[in-house]
Coordinates of C-alpha atoms in Angstrom, one line a residue:
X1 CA 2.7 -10.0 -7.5
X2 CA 5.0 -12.7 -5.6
X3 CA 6.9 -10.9 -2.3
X4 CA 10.1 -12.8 -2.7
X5 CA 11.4 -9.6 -0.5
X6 CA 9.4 -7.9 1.9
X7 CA 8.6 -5.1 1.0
X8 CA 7.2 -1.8 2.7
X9 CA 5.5 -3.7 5.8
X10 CA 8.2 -5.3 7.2
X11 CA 6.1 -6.5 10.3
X12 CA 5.0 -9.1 7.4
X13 CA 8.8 -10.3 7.2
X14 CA 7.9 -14.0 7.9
X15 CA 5.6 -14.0 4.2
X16 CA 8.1 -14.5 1.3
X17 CA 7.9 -17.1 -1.6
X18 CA 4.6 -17.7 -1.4
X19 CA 2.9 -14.5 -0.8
X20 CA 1.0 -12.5 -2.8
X21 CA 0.7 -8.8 -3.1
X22 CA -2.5 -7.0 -4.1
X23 CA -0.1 -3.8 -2.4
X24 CA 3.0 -3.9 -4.8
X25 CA 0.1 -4.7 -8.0
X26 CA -1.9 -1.6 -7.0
X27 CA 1.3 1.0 -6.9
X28 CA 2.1 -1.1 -10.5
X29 CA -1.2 -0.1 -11.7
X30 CA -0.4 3.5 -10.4
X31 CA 3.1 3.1 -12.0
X32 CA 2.0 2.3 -15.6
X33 CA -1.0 4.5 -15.9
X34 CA 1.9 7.1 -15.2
X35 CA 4.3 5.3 -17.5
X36 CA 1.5 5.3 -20.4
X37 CA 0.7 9.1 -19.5
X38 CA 4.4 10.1 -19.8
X39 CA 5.2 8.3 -23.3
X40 CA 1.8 10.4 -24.7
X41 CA 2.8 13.4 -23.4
X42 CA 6.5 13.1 -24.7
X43 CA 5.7 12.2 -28.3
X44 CA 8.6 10.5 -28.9
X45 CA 8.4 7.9 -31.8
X46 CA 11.1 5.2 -30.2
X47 CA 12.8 4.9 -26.8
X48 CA 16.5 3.6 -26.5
X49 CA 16.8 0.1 -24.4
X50 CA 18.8 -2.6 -24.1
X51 CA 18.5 -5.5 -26.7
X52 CA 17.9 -8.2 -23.4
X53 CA 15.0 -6.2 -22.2
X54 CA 13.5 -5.2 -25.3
X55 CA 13.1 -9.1 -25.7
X56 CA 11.6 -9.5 -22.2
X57 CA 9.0 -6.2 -23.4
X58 CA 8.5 -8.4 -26.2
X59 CA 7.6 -11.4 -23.8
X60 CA 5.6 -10.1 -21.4
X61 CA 3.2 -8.5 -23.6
X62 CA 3.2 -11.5 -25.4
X63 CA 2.1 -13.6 -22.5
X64 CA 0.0 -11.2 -21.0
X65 CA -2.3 -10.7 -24.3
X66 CA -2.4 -14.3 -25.3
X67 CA -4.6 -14.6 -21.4
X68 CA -8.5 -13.2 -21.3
X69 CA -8.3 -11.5 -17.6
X70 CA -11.3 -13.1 -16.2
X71 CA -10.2 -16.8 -17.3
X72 CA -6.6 -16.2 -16.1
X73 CA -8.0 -15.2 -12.8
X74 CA -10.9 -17.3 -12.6
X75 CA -9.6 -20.6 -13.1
X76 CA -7.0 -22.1 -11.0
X77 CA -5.2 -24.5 -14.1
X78 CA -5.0 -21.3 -16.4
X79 CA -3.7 -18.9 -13.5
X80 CA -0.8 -21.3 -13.7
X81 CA -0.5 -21.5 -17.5
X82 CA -0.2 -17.7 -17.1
X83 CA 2.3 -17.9 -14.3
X84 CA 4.8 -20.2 -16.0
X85 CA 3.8 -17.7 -19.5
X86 CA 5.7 -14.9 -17.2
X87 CA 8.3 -17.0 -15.7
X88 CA 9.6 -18.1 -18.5
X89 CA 10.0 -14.6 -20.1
X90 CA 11.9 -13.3 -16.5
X91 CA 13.7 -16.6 -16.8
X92 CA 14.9 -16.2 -20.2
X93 CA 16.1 -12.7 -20.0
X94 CA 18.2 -13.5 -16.8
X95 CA 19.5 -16.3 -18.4
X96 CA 20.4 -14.6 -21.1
X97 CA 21.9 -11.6 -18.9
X98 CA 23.8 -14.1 -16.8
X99 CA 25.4 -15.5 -19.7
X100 CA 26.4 -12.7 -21.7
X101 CA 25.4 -9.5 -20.0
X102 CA 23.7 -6.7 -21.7
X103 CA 25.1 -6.5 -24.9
X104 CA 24.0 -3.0 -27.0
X105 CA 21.2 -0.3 -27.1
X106 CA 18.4 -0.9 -29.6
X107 CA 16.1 1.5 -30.5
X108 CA 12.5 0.5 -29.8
X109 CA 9.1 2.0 -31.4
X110 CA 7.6 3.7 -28.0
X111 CA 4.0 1.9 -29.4
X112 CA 5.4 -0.9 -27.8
X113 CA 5.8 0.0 -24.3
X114 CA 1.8 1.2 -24.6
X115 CA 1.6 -2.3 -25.7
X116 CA 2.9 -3.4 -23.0
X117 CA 0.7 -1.5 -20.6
X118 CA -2.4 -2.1 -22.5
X119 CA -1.9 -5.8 -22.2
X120 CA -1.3 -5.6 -18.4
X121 CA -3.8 -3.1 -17.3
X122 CA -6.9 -5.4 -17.9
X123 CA -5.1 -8.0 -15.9
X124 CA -4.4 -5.7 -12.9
X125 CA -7.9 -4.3 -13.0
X126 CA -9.2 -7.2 -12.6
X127 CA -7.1 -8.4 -10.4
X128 CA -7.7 -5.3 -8.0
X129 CA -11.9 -5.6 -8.9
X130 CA -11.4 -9.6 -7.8
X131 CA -9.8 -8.4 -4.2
X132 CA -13.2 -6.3 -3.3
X133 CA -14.2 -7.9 0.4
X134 CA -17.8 -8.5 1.1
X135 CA -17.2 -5.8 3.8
X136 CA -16.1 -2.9 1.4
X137 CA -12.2 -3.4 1.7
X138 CA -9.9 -4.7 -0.3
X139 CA -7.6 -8.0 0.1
X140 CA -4.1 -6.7 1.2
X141 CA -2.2 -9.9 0.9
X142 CA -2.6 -13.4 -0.8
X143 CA -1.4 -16.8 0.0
X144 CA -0.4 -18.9 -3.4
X145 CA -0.9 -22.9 -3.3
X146 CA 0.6 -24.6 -6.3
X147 CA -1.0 -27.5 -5.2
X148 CA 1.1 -30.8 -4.8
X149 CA 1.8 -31.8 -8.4
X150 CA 2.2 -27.9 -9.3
X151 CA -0.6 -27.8 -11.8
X152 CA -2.6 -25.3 -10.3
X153 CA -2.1 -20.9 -8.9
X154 CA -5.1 -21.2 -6.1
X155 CA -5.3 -18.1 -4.2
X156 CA -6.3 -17.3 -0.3
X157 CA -6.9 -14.3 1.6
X158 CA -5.3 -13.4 4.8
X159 CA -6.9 -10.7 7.0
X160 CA -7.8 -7.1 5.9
X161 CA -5.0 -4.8 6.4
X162 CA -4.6 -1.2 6.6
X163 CA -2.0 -0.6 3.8
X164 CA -4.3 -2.6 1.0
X165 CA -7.1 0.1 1.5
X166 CA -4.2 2.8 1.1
X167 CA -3.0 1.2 -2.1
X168 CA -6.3 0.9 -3.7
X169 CA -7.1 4.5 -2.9
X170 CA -3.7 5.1 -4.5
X171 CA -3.7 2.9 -7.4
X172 CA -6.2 5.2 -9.8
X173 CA -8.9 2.5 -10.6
X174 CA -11.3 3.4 -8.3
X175 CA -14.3 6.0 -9.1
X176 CA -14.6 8.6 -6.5
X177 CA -18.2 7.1 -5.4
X178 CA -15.9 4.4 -5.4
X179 CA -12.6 5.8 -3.0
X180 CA -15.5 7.0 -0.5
X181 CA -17.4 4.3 0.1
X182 CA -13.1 2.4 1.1
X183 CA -13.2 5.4 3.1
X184 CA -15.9 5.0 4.9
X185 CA -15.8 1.0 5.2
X186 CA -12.4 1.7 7.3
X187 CA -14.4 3.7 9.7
X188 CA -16.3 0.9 10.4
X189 CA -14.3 -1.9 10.0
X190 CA -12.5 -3.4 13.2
X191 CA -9.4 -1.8 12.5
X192 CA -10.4 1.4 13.4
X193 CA -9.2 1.8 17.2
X194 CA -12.0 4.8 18.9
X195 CA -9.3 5.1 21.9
X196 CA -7.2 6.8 19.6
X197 CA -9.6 7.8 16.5
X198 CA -7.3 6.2 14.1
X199 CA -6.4 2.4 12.4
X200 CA -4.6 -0.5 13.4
X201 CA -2.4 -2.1 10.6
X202 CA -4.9 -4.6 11.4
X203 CA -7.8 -6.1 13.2
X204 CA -6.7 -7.3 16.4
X205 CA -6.3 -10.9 17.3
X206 CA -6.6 -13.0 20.3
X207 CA -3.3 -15.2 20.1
X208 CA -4.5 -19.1 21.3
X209 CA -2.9 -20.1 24.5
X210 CA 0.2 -22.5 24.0
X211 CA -1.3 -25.3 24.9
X212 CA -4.2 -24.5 22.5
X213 CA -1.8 -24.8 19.8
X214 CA -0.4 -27.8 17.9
X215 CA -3.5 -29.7 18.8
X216 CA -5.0 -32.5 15.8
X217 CA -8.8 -31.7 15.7
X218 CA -10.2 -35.2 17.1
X219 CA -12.0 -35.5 13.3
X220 CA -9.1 -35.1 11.4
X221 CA -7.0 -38.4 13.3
X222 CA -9.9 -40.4 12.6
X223 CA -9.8 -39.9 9.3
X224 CA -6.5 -40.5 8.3
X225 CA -5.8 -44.4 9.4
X226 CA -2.3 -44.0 9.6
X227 CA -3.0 -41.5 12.7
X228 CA -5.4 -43.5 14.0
X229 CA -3.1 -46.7 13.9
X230 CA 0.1 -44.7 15.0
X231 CA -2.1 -43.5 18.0
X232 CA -3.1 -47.4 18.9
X233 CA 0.3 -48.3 18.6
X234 CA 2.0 -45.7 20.9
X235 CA 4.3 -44.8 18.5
X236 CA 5.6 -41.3 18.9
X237 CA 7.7 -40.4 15.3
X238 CA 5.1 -38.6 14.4
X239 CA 2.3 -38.1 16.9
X240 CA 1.8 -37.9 20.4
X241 CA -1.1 -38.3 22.9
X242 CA -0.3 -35.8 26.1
X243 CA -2.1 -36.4 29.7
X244 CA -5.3 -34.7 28.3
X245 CA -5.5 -37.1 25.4
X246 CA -5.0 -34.4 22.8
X247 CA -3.0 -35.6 19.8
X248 CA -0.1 -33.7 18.8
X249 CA 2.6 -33.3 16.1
X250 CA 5.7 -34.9 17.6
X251 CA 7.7 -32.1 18.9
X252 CA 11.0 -32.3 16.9
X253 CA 8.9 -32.0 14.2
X254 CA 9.1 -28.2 13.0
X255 CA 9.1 -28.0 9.0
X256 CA 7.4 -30.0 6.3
X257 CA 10.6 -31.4 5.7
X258 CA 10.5 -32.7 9.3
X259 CA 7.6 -34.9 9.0
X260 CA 8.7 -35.7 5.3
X261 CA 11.6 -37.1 7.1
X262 CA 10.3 -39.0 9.6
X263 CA 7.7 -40.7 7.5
X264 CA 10.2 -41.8 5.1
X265 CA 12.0 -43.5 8.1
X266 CA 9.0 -45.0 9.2
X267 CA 7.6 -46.3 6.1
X268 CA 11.0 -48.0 6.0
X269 CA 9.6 -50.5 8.1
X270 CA 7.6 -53.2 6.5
X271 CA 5.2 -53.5 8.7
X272 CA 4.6 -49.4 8.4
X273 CA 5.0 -48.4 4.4
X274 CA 1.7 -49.3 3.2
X275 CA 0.1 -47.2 5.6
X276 CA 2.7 -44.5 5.2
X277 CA 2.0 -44.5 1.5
X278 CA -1.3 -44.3 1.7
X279 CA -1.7 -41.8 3.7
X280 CA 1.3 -39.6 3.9
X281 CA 0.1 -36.6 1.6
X282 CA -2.7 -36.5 4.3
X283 CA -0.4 -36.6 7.0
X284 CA 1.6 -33.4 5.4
X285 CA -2.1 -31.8 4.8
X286 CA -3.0 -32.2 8.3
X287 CA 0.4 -30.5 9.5
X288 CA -0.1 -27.9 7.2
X289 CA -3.7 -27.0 8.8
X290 CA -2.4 -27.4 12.2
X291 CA 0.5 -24.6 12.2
X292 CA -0.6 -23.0 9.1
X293 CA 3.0 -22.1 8.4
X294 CA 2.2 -20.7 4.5
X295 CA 0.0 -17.9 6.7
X296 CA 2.9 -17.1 9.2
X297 CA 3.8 -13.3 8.1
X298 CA 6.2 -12.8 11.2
X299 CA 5.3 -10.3 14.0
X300 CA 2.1 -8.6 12.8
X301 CA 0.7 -11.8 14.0
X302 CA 2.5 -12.8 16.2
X303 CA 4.1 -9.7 18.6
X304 CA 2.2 -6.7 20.6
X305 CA 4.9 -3.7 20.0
X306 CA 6.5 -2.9 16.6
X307 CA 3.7 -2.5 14.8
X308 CA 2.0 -6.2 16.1
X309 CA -0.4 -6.2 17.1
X310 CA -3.5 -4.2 18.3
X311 CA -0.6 -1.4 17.0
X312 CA -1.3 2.0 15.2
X313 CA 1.7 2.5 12.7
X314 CA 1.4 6.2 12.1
X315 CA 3.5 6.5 9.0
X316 CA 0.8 4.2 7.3
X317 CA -2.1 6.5 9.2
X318 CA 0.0 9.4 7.4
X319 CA -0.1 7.4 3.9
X320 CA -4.2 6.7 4.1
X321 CA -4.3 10.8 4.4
X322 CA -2.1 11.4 1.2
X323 CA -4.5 8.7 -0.7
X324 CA -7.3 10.2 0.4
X325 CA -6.4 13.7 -0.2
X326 CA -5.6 12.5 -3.4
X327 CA -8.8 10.9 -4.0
X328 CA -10.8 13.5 -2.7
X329 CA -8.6 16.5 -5.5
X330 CA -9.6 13.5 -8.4
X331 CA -13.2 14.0 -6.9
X332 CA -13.5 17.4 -7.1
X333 CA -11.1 17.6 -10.8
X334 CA -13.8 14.7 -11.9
X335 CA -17.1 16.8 -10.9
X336 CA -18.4 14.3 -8.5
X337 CA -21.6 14.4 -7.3
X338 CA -21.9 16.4 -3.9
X339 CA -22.5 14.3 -1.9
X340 CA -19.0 12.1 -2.8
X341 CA -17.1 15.1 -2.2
X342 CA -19.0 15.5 0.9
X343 CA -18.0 12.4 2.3
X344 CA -14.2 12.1 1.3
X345 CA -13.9 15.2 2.5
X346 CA -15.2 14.4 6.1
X347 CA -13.2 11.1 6.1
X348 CA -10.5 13.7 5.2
X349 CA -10.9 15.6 8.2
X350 CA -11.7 12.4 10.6
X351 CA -8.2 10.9 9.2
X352 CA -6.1 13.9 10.1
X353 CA -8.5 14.7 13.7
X354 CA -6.9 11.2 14.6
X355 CA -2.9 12.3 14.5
X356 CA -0.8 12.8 17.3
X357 CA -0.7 16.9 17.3
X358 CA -4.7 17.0 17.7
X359 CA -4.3 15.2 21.1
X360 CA -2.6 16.2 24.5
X361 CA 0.0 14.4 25.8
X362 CA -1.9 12.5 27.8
X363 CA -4.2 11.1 24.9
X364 CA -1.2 10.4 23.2
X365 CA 1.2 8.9 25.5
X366 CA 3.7 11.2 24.4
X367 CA 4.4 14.4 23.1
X368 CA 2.3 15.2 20.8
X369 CA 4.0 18.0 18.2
X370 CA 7.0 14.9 17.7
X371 CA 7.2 12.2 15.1
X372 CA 6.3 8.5 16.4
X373 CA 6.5 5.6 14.9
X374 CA 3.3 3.1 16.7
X375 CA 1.2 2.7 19.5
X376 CA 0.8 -0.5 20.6
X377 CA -2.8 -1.1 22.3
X378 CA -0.9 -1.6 25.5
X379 CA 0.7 1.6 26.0
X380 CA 1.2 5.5 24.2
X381 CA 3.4 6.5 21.7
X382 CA 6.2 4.3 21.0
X383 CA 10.0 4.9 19.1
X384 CA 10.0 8.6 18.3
X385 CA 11.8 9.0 14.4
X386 CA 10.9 11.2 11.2
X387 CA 9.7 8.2 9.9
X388 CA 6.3 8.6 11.7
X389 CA 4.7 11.4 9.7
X390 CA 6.9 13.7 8.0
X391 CA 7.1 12.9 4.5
X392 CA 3.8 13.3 4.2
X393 CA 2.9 16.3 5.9
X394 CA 5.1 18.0 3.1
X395 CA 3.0 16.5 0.8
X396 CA -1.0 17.2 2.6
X397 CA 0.0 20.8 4.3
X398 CA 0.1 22.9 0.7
X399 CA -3.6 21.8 -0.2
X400 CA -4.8 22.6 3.4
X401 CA -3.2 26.2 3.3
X402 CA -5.2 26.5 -0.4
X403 CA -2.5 25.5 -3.0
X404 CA -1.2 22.7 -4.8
X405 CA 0.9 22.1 -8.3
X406 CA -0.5 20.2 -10.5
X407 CA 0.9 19.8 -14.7
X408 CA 3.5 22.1 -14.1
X409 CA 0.9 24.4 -12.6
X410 CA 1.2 26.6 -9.7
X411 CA -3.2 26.0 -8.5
X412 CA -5.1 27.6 -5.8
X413 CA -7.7 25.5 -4.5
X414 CA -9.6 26.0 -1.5
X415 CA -10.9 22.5 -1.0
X416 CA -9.8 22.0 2.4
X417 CA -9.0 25.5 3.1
X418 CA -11.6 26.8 6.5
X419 CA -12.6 29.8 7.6
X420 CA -11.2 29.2 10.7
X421 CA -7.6 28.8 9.0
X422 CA -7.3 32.5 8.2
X423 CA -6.0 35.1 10.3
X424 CA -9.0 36.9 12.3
X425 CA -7.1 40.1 12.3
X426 CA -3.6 41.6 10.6
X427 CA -0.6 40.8 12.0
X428 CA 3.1 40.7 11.4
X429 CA 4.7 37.4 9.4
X430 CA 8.6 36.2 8.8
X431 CA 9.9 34.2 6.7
X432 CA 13.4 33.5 4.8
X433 CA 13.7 34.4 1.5
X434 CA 15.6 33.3 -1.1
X435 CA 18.9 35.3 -0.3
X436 CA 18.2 33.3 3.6
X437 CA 17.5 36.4 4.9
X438 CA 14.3 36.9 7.6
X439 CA 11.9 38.8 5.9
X440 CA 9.1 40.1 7.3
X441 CA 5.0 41.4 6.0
X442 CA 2.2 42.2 6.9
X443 CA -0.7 39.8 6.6
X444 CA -4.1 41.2 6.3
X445 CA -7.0 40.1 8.1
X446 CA -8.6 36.9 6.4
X447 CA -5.5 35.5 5.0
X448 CA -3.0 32.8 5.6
X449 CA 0.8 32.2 4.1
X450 CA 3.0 30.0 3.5
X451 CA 6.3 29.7 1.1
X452 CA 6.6 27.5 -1.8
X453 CA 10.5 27.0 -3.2
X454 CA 10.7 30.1 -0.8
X455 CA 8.6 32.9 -2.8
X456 CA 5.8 33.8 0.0
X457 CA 2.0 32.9 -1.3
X458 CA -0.6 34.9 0.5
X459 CA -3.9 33.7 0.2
X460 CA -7.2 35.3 1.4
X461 CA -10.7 35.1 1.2
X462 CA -12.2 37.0 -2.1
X463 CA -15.0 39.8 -1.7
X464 CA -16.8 38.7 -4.3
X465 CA -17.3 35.2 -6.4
X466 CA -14.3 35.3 -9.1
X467 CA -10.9 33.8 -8.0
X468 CA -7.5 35.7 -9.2
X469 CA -4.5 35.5 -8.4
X470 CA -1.7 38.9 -8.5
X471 CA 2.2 38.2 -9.5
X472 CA 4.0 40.6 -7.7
X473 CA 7.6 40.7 -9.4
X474 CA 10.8 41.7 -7.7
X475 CA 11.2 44.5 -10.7
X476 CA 7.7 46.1 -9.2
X477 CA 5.5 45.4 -11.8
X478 CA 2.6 43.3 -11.4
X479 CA 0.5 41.4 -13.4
X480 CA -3.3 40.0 -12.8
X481 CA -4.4 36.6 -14.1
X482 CA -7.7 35.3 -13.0
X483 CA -9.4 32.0 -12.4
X484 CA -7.3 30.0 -10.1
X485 CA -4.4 28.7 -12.0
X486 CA -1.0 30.1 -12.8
X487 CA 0.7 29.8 -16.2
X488 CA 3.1 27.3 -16.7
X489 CA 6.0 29.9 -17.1
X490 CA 5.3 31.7 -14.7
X491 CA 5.5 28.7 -12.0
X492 CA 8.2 27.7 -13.5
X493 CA 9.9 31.1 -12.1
X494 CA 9.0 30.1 -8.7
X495 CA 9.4 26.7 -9.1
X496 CA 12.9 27.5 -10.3
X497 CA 14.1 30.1 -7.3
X498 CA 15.2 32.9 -10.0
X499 CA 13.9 35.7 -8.0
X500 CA 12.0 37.3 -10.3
X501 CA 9.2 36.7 -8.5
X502 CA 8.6 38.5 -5.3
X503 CA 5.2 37.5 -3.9
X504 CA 2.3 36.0 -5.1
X505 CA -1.1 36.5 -4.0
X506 CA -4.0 34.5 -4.5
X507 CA -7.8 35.3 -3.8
X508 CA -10.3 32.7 -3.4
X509 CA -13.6 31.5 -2.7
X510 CA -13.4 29.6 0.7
X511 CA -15.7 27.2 1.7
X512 CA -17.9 28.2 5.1

């Protein structure tokens, strides 16, 4: 996936064009698995779209198909094939758009859009199986080289990063043995900062010193003559010799285009344009190595604050506990072995051990109960804003206080539910109801509450080894429905705010 735009780290805002992004094709993955899911479930025979995109549909899948996935990704000259293959469907369509705009509905047989996602799932797949670091991680971001006669896609790595491991654990490909051992590979990998028991966007980086940088290593001017000669002559269009005899890139030299420029003036001269056309690709080559500008991704390599680094970003510390919440519910929904569950849940519980609220204010630099957004390795807590954890502590808390929803389902589930979460005696609880009234109840000892679409749920510790939950309705009746899941109608009653449920009480077998 190209980032013409950066997308969510925008401390990468320096990597556009020629980027690539294992993130944005993980979340597809996520995305079409979804898409694929939701056309089954529908059973609708044909979908309503417009003509232009139809034909793009048609394209894609077209392209996609007509490429084996481990040839496309294996071999440079093919990866390009397939790149062009895509670019010319995109490029048609917008054409075509640009032109004339969309011009009608059509109706489309839904088998198509499957055919569309089966084409691109082995591709993505792949793709994601290809990224897998020696280390256990997964690539975050990719460099693309078309090479100088654009014949060829070759790919590089830049650095692990903390938001590739998130999307892999997000993007539904991975087994649970699989999630666990990404899990545990961040604990040990060197973004994990044990100051703070939590991740760095990325490993930390010991910037060179300015003098250490646009230095040409002494091997590389002797092998290209035109250096070597340029050096000898003293002339400084393009390289320089400072007092310590290191050679240099002239300094008005900034871009490619820069040096383009002032080779083209200097091969002008007669006595200069053999050399210069010899050796100018190499001269452009060696530029390249020395600032490595393709690699530049803006302040995440570059800066110390604002999530540079050495910096903990702790909405994307917030996103690695949804994913592996997530994995971990797949884990136990997939009968895993023991073990597996074992271990996502302790990375679980080491993720969430490492927020800001487990710490006092002097761990944290700050105080700990608000919202921050980094902390760079030179000081606490840094910009205070929702942004830092919010979101998705709507989304964790619900499974930690023993429910979840799931198909339409209202599910109580005491994976991450402790003993140690339930009250240790009765007590008195308020909340506000539906008519935003505080209402108050008793809680009995061994329970814990919380309010979903504002109907209380009250869960508690069973006596014996079945699970069941008890409907309490806002006529008086009740109704008892065991195991650990509620009807479909009837969460829909809560999930709708009628009021015609009053309560809902949920016993359950929590783990010791």
């Amino acid at each position: 996936m190209n980032t013409q735009r950066p997308e969510w780290n925008d401390a990468n805002n320096a990597l556009a064009g020629n980027g690539l992004s294992m993130v944005t094709l993980c979340h597809l993955r996520r995305y079409l698995g979804h898409l694929r899911s939701l056309v089954a479930s529908a059973s609708l025979p044909s979908v309503e779209m417009p003509a232009e995109i139809d034909d793009w549909l048609v394209a894609i899948t077209e392209a996609l198909a007509s490429f084996e996935p481990a040839t496309a990704a294996g071999d440079d000259p093919t990866r390009r094939e397939m790149l062009d293959a895509l670019g010319r469907a995109f490029s048609d369509y917008r054409s075509t758009v640009y032109e004339n705009g969309l011009t009608g509905a059509r109706r489309v047989d839904s088998d198509r859009v499957v055919a569309l996602v089966d084409a691109a799932m082995p591709h993505l797949d792949h793709a994601i199986r290809a990224g897998r670091r020696t280390d256990g991680l997964y690539h975050a971001y990719n460099l693309l080289d078309l090479g100088t006669d654009g014949s060829v896609a070759v790919v590089e790595h830049l650095p692990e990063m903390l938001e590739g491991q998130v999307a892999v654990l997000d993007a539904g490909l991975l087994s649970p043995e699989e999630s666990a051992d990404v899990v545990d590979a961040l604990f040990a990998s060197a973004m994990y900062r044990p100051d703070q028991e939590s991740f760095m966007l990325y490993p930390a980086r010991r910037l060179p010193s300015f003098l250490a940088k646009n230095v040409i290593p002494p091997d590389v001017v002797e092998a290209i003559p035109l250096v070597r000669r340029l050096v000898e002559a003293g002339d400084d269009s393009v390289v320089v010799v400072d007092g310590t005899g290191a050679t240099r890139f002239a300094a008005g030299l900034a871009t490619r285009r820069d040096v383009d420029v002032a080779l083209e003036r200097l091969g002008d001269d007669a006595d200069w344009s053999d050399a210069v056309a010899a050796d100018r690709e190499a001269v452009v080559v060696a530029f390249e190595q020395v600032f490595e500008h393709h690699a530049y991704t803006g302040r995440s390599g570059s800066m110390y604050g604002y999530e540079g680094i050495g910096s903990i970003y702790w909405h994307m510390v917030a996103k690695l506990l949804v994913a592996v919440q997530e994995s971990l519910v797949a884990a136990v929904g997939a009968d895993a072995a023991p073990r597996t569950i074992e271990r996502l849940l302790g990375g679980y519980r080491r993720v969430r051990a490492g927020l800001g609220f487990n710490k006092s204010a002097a761990e944290f630099g700050a105080i700990p109960l608000d919202p921050y957004s980094h902390t760079p390795a030179h000081a606490g807590a840094q910009q205070p804003g929702m942004t830092g954890l919010v979101k998705e502590e709507l989304l964790t808390r619900p499974l930690e206080l023993g429910y979840r929803v799931d198909a339409g389902e209202l599910v109580f589930d005491p994976t991450l539910l402790r003993a140690d979460d339930l009250t240790h005696e009765a007590g008195e609880w308020t909340y506000v109801d539906l008519g935003l009234e505080p209402t108050t109840m008793t809680l009995a000892a061994g329970s814990v509450a919380a309010t979903l679409c504002q109907v209380p749920l009250v869960v508690s510790a069973t006596d014996g080894d079945e699970p069941g939950i008890t409907l309490v309705r806002s006529d008086g009746t009740t109704s008892h429905h065991p195991g650990s899941r509620l009807d479909r109608v009837s969460s829909a009653e809560i999930f709708s705010r009628s009021g015609a449920v009053a309560r809902v009480e949920a016993r359950v077998v929590v783990p010791g």
